CSV table of C-alpha atoms in Angstrom, one decimal:
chain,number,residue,atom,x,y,z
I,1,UNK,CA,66.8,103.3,115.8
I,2,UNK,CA,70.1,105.6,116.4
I,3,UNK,CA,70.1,108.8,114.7
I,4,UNK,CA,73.7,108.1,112.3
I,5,UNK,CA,72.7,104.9,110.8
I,6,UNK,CA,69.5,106.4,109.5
I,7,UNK,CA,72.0,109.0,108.0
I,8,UNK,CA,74.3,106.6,106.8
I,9,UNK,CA,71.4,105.0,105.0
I,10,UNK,CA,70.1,107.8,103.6
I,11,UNK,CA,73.6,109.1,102.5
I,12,UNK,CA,73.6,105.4,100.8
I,13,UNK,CA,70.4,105.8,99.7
I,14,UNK,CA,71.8,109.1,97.7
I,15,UNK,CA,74.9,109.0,96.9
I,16,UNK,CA,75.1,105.5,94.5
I,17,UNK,CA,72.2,106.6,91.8
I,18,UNK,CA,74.6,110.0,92.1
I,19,UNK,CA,77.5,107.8,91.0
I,20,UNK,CA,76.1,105.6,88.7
I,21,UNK,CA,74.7,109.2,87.2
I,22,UNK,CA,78.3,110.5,87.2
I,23,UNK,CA,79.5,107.6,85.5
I,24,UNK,CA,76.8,107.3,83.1
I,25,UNK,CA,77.7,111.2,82.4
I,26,UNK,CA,81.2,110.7,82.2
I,27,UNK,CA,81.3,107.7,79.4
I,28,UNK,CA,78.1,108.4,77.5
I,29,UNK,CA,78.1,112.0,76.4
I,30,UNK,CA,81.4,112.6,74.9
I,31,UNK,CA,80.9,109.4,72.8
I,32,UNK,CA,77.6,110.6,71.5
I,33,UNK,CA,79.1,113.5,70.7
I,34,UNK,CA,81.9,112.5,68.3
I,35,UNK,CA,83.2,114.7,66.1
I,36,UNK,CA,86.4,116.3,64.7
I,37,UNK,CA,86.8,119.8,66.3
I,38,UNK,CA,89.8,121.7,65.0
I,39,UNK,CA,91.2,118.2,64.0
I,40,UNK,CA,94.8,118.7,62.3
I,41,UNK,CA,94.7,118.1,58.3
I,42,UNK,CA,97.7,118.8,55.5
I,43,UNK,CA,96.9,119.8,52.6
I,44,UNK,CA,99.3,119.3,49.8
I,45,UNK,CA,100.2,120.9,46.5
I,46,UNK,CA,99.7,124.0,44.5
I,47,UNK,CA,97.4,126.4,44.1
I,48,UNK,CA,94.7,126.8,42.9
I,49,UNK,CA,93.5,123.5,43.0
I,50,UNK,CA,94.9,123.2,46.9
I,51,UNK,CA,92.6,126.5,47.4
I,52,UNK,CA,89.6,125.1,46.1
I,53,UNK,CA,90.3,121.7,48.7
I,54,UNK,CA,90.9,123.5,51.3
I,55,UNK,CA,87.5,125.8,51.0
I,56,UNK,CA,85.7,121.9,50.8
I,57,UNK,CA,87.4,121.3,54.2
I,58,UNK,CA,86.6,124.7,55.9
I,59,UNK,CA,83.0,124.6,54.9
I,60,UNK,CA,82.5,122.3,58.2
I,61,UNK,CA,83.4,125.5,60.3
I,62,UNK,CA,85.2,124.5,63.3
I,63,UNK,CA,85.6,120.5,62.2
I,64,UNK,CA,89.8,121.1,60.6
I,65,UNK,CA,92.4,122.9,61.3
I,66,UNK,CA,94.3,123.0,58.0
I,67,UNK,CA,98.5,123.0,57.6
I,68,UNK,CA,99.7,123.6,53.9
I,69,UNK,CA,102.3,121.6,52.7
I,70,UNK,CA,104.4,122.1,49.6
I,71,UNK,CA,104.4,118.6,48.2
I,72,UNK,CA,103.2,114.9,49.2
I,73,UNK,CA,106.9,114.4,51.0
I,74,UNK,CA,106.3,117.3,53.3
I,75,UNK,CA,102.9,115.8,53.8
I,76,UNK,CA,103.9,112.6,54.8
I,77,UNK,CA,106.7,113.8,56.9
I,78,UNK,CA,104.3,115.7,58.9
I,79,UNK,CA,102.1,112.6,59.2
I,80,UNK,CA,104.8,110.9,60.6
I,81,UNK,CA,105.6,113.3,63.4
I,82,UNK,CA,102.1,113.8,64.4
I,83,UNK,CA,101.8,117.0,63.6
I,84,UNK,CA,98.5,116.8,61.3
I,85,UNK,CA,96.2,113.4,61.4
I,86,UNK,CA,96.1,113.0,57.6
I,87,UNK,CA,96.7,115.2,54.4
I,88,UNK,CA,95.1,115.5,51.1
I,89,UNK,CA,97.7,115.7,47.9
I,90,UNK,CA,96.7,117.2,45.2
I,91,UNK,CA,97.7,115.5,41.8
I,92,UNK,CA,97.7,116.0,38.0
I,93,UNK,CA,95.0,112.8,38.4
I,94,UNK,CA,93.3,114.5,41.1
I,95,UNK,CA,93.7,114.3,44.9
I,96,UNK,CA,94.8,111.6,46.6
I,97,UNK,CA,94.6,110.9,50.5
I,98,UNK,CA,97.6,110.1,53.0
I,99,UNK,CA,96.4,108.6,56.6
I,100,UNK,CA,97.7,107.5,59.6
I,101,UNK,CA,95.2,104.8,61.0
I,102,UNK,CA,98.0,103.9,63.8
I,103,UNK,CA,97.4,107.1,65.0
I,104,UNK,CA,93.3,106.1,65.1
I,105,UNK,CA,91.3,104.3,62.8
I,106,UNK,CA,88.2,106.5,63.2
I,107,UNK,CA,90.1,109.6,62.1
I,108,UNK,CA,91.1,107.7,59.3
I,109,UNK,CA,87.6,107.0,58.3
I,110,UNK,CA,86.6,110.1,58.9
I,111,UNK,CA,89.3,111.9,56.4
I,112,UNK,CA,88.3,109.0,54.1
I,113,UNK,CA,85.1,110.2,53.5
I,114,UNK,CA,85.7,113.7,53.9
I,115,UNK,CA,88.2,113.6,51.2
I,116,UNK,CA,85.7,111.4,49.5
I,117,UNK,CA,82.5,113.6,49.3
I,118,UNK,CA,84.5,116.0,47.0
I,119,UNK,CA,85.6,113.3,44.4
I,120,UNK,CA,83.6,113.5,41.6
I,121,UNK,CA,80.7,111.8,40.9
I,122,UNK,CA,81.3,110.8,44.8
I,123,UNK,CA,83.9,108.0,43.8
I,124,UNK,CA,86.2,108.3,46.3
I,125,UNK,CA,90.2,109.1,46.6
I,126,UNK,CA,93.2,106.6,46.2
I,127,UNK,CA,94.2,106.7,50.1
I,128,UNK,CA,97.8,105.3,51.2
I,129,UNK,CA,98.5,104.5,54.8
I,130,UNK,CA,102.0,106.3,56.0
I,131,UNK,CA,101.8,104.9,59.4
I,132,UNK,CA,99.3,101.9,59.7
I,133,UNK,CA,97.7,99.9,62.6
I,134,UNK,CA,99.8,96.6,63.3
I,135,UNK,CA,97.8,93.7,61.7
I,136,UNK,CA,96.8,92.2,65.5
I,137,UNK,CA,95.0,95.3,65.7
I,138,UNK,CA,93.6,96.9,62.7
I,139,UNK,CA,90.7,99.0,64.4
I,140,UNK,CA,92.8,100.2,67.3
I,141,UNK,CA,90.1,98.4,69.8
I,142,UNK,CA,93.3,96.7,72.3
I,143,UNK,CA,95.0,100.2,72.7
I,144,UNK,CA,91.9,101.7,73.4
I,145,UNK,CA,90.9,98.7,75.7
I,146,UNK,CA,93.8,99.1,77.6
I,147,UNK,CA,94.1,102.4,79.8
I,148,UNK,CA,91.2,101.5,81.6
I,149,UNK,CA,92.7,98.6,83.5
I,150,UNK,CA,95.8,101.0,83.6
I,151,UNK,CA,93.7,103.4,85.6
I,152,UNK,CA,92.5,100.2,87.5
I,153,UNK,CA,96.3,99.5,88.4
I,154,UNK,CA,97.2,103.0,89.1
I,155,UNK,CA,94.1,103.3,91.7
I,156,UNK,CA,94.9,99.8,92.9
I,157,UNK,CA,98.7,100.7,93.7
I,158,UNK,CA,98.0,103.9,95.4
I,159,UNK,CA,94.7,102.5,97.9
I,160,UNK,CA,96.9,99.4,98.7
I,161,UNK,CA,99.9,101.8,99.9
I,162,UNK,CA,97.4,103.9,101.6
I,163,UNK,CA,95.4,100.8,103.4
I,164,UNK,CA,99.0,99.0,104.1
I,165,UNK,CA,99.5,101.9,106.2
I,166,UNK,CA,103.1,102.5,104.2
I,167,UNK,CA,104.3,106.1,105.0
I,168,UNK,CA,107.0,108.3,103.6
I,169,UNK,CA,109.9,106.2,101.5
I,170,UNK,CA,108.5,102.8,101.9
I,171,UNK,CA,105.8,103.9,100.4
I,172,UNK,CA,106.9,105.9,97.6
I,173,UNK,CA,109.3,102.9,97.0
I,174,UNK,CA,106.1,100.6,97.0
I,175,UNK,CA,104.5,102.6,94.5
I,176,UNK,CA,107.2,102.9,92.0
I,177,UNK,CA,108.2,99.2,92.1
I,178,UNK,CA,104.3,98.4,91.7
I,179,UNK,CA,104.0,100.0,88.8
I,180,UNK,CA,107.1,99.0,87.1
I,181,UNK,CA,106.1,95.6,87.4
I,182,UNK,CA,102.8,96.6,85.7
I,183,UNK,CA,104.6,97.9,82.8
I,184,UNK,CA,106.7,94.6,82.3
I,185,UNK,CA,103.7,92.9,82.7
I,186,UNK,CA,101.6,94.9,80.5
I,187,UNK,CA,104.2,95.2,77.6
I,188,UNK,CA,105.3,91.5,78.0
I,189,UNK,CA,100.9,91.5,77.4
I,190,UNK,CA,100.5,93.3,74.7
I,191,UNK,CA,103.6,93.8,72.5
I,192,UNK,CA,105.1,90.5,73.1
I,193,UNK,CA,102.0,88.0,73.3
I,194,UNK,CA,99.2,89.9,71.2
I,195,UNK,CA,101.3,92.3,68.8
I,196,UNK,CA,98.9,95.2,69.3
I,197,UNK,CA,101.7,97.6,70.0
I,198,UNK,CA,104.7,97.6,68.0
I,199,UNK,CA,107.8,99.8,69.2
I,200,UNK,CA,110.8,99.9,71.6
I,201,UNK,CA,109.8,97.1,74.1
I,202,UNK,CA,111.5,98.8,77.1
I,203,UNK,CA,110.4,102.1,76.4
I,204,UNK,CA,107.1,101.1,76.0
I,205,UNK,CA,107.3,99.2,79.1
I,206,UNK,CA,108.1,102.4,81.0
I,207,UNK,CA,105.5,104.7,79.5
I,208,UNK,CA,103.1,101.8,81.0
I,209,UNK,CA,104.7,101.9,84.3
I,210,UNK,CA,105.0,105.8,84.0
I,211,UNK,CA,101.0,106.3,83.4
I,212,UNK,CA,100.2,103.7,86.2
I,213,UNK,CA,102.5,105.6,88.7
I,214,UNK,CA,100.7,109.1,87.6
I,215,UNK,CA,97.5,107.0,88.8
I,216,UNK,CA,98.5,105.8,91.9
I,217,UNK,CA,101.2,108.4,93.4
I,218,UNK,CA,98.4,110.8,93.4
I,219,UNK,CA,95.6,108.8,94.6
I,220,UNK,CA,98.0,107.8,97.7
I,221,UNK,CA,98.8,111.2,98.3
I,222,UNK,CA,95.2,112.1,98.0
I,223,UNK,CA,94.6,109.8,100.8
I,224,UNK,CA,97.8,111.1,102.6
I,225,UNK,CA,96.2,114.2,103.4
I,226,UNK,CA,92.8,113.6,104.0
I,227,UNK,CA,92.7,109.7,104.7
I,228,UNK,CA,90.1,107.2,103.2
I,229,UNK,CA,88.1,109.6,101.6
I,230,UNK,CA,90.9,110.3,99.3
I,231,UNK,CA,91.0,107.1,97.1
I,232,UNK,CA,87.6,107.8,96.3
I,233,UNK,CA,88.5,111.1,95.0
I,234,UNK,CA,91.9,109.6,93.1
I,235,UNK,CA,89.4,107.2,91.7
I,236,UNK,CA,86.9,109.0,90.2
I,237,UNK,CA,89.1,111.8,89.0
I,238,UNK,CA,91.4,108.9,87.1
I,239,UNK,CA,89.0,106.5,85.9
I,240,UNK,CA,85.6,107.9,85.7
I,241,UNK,CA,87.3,111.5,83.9
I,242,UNK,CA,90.4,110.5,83.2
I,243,UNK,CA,89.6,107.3,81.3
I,244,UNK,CA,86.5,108.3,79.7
I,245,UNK,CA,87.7,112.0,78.7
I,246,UNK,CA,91.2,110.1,77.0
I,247,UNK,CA,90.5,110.1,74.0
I,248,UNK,CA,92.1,107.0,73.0
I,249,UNK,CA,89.4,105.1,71.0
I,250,UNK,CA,89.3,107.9,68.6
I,251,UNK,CA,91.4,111.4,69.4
I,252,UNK,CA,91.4,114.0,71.6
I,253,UNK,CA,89.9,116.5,69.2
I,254,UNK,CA,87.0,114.3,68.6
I,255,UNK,CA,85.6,115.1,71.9
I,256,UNK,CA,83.9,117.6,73.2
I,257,UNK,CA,84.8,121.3,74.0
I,258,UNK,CA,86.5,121.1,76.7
I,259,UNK,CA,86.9,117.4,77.6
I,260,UNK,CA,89.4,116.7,74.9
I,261,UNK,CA,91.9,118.9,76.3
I,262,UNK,CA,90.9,118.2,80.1
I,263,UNK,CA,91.4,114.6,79.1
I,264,UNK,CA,95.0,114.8,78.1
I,265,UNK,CA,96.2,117.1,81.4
I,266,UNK,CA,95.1,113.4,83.1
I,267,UNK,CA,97.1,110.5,83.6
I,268,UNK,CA,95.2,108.0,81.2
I,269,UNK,CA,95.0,110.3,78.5
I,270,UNK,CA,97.9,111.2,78.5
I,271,UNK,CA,99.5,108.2,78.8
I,272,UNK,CA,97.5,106.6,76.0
I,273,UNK,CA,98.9,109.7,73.9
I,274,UNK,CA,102.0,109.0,75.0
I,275,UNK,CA,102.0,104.7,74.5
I,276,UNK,CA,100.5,105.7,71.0
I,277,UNK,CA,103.6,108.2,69.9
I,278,UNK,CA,106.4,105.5,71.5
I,279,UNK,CA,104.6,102.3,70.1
I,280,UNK,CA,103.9,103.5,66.6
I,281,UNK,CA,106.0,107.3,65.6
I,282,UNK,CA,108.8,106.5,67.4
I,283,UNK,CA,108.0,109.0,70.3
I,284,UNK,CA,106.9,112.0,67.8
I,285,UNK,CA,105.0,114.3,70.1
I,286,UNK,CA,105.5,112.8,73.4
I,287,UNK,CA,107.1,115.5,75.0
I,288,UNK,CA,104.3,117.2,76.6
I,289,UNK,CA,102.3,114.1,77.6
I,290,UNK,CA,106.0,112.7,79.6
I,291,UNK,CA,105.8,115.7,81.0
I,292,UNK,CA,102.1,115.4,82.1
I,293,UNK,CA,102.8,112.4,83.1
I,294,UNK,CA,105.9,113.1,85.4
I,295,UNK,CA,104.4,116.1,86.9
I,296,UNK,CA,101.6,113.9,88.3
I,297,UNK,CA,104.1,111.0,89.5
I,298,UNK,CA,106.4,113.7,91.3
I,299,UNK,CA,103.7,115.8,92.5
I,300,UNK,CA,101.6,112.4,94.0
I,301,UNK,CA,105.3,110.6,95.5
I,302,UNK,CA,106.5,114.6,97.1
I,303,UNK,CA,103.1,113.8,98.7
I,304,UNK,CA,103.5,110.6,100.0
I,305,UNK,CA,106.7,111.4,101.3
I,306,UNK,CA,105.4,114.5,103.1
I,307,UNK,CA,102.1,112.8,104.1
I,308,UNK,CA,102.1,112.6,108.2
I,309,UNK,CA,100.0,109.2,107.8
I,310,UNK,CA,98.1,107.5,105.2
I,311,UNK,CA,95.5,105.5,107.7
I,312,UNK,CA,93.9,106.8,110.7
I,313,UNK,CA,96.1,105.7,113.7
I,314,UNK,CA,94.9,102.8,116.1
I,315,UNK,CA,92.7,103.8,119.6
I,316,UNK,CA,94.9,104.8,122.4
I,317,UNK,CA,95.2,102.0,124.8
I,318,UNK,CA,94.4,104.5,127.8
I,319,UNK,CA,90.7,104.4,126.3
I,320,UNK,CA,88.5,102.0,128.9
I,321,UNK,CA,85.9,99.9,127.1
I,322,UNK,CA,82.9,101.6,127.7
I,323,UNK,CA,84.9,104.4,125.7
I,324,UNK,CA,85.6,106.3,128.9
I,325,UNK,CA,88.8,107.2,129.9
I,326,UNK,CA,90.6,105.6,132.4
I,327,UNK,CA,91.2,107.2,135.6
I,328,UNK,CA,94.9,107.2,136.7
I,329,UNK,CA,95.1,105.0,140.5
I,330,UNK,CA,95.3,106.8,143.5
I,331,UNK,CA,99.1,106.5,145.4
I,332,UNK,CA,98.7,104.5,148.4
């Protein structure tokens, strides 16, 4: 039996319990280790009866990070730009909890009981949702559903540009209207049909298309420079990583040190940050994951464009079929 089919075998043999491993890896760990880490709470009113709350909070050391606010207004306008998850007022009839469960229901459980396991007699708070989850979608489970068959798309676009052989502008071209079609797609989806994401219809549409070009201008570019191999590479980087480190079933700082923040300098998390702020705060703390987003999608489409090819060029025809080379005739 030839030598480089045993090794293809073998390399088989190898390499799929090493991706399944990988996988397994990626998806299991950081949700069996979730917990808030430096997770942004407000805590309102005066002293000393904010001091005393916010010595409850720190006693889980490394779980908040705690703002100060004057007054529940303050509070709530922080809630409302994203700037803290949730914020504790304290009252003359004792405290009282502000969430945000649009910005993710399990954070709002979380402060619930938090705030909860200081009432006395453990009764629990009076909590009041500034920003809530649309009805279709109380729990959050169809946002967080949905970057992974964003990543899908984005992964899709890019290998079918690279496989089509489509080089330089007609493929950059290919990409971008592939993935704004996704996002009218998508949005038409989800906002219009289900109701799970309730903001500026067209601007959500483009944050859709935006994430899935991130995906797949990269993984095309990937494959621009070192062929096949590459879509592998754009595909485990955006959907094994990228959609398991996201974040978006709970929050970023619920993961672990450091996958929260790795997860939101990739496509699907930060688009999932970014569909989140445009869908429900009205694009409160979106800059930095547009920006995320658009470095990708420039940095993947400048490769495209300067890609010599993106799929290994046919066999010359001088090649003879026994895979010699064809001697040139003799004159005369």
């Amino acid at each position: 039996m030839p030598a480089a089919p045993n090794r293809r075998a073998v390399a088989a043999v190898l390499l799929v319990p090493l991706v399944v491993t990988l996988a397994l890896w990626a998806f299991s760990w950081p949700a069996a280790r979730i917990a808030p880490r430096d997770l942004p709470v407000g805590i309102a009113g005066a002293a000393p009866a904010a001091d005393q709350l916010q010595k409850q909070f720190e006693r889980r050391e490394g779980a908040f990070e705690i703002h100060r606010y004057e007054d529940a207004a303050a509070a709530r306008t922080a809630i409302e730009e994203r700037v803290v998850y949730g914020a504790v007022v304290v009252t003359e009839k004792g405290p009282r909890l502000l969430t945000a469960s649009a910005a993710g229901p399990v954070v709002a459980q979380l402060l619930t009981e938090a705030a909860g396991a200081g009432a006395p007699g453990g009764s629990g708070v009076p909590v009041t949702d500034v920003v809530a989850a649309p009805a279709a979608d109380p729990r959050g489970s169809a946002l967080g559903a949905s970057i992974l068959p964003l990543a899908i798309a984005g992964v899709a676009a890019g290998a079918a540009v690279s496989m089509l052989g489509l080089r330089g502008a007609r493929g950059a071209v290919t990409l971008i209207g592939a993935a704004a079609l996704v996002g009218i797609a998508a949005t038409a989806l989800t906002h219009s049909w289900l109701g799970v994401i309730t903001g500026d219809w067209w601007t959500e549409a483009g944050v859709i298309g935006l994430t899935v070009l991130a995906i797949g201008a990269p993984v095309a570019g990937l494959a621009a420079l070192v062929g096949t191999p590459g879509i592998g590479v754009g595909a485990m980087l955006m959907v094994l990583l990228g959609n398991s480190f996201s974040g978006v079933t709970s929050a970023p700082e619920m993961l672990p040190d450091p996958v929260g923040a790795i997860g939101q300098w990739l496509p699907p998390g930060a688009g999932g940050s970014l569909l989140r702020s445009v869908a429900f705060f009205d694009g409160s703390a979106g800059g930095g994951p547009a920006l995320t987003l658009a470095a990708w999608a420039l940095l993947g489409i400048a490769t495209v464009l300067a890609g010599r090819r993106t799929r290994p060029e046919p066999a010359a025809d001088s090649a003879a079929p026994g895979g010699r080379e064809r001697e040139p005739a003799l004159a005369g």
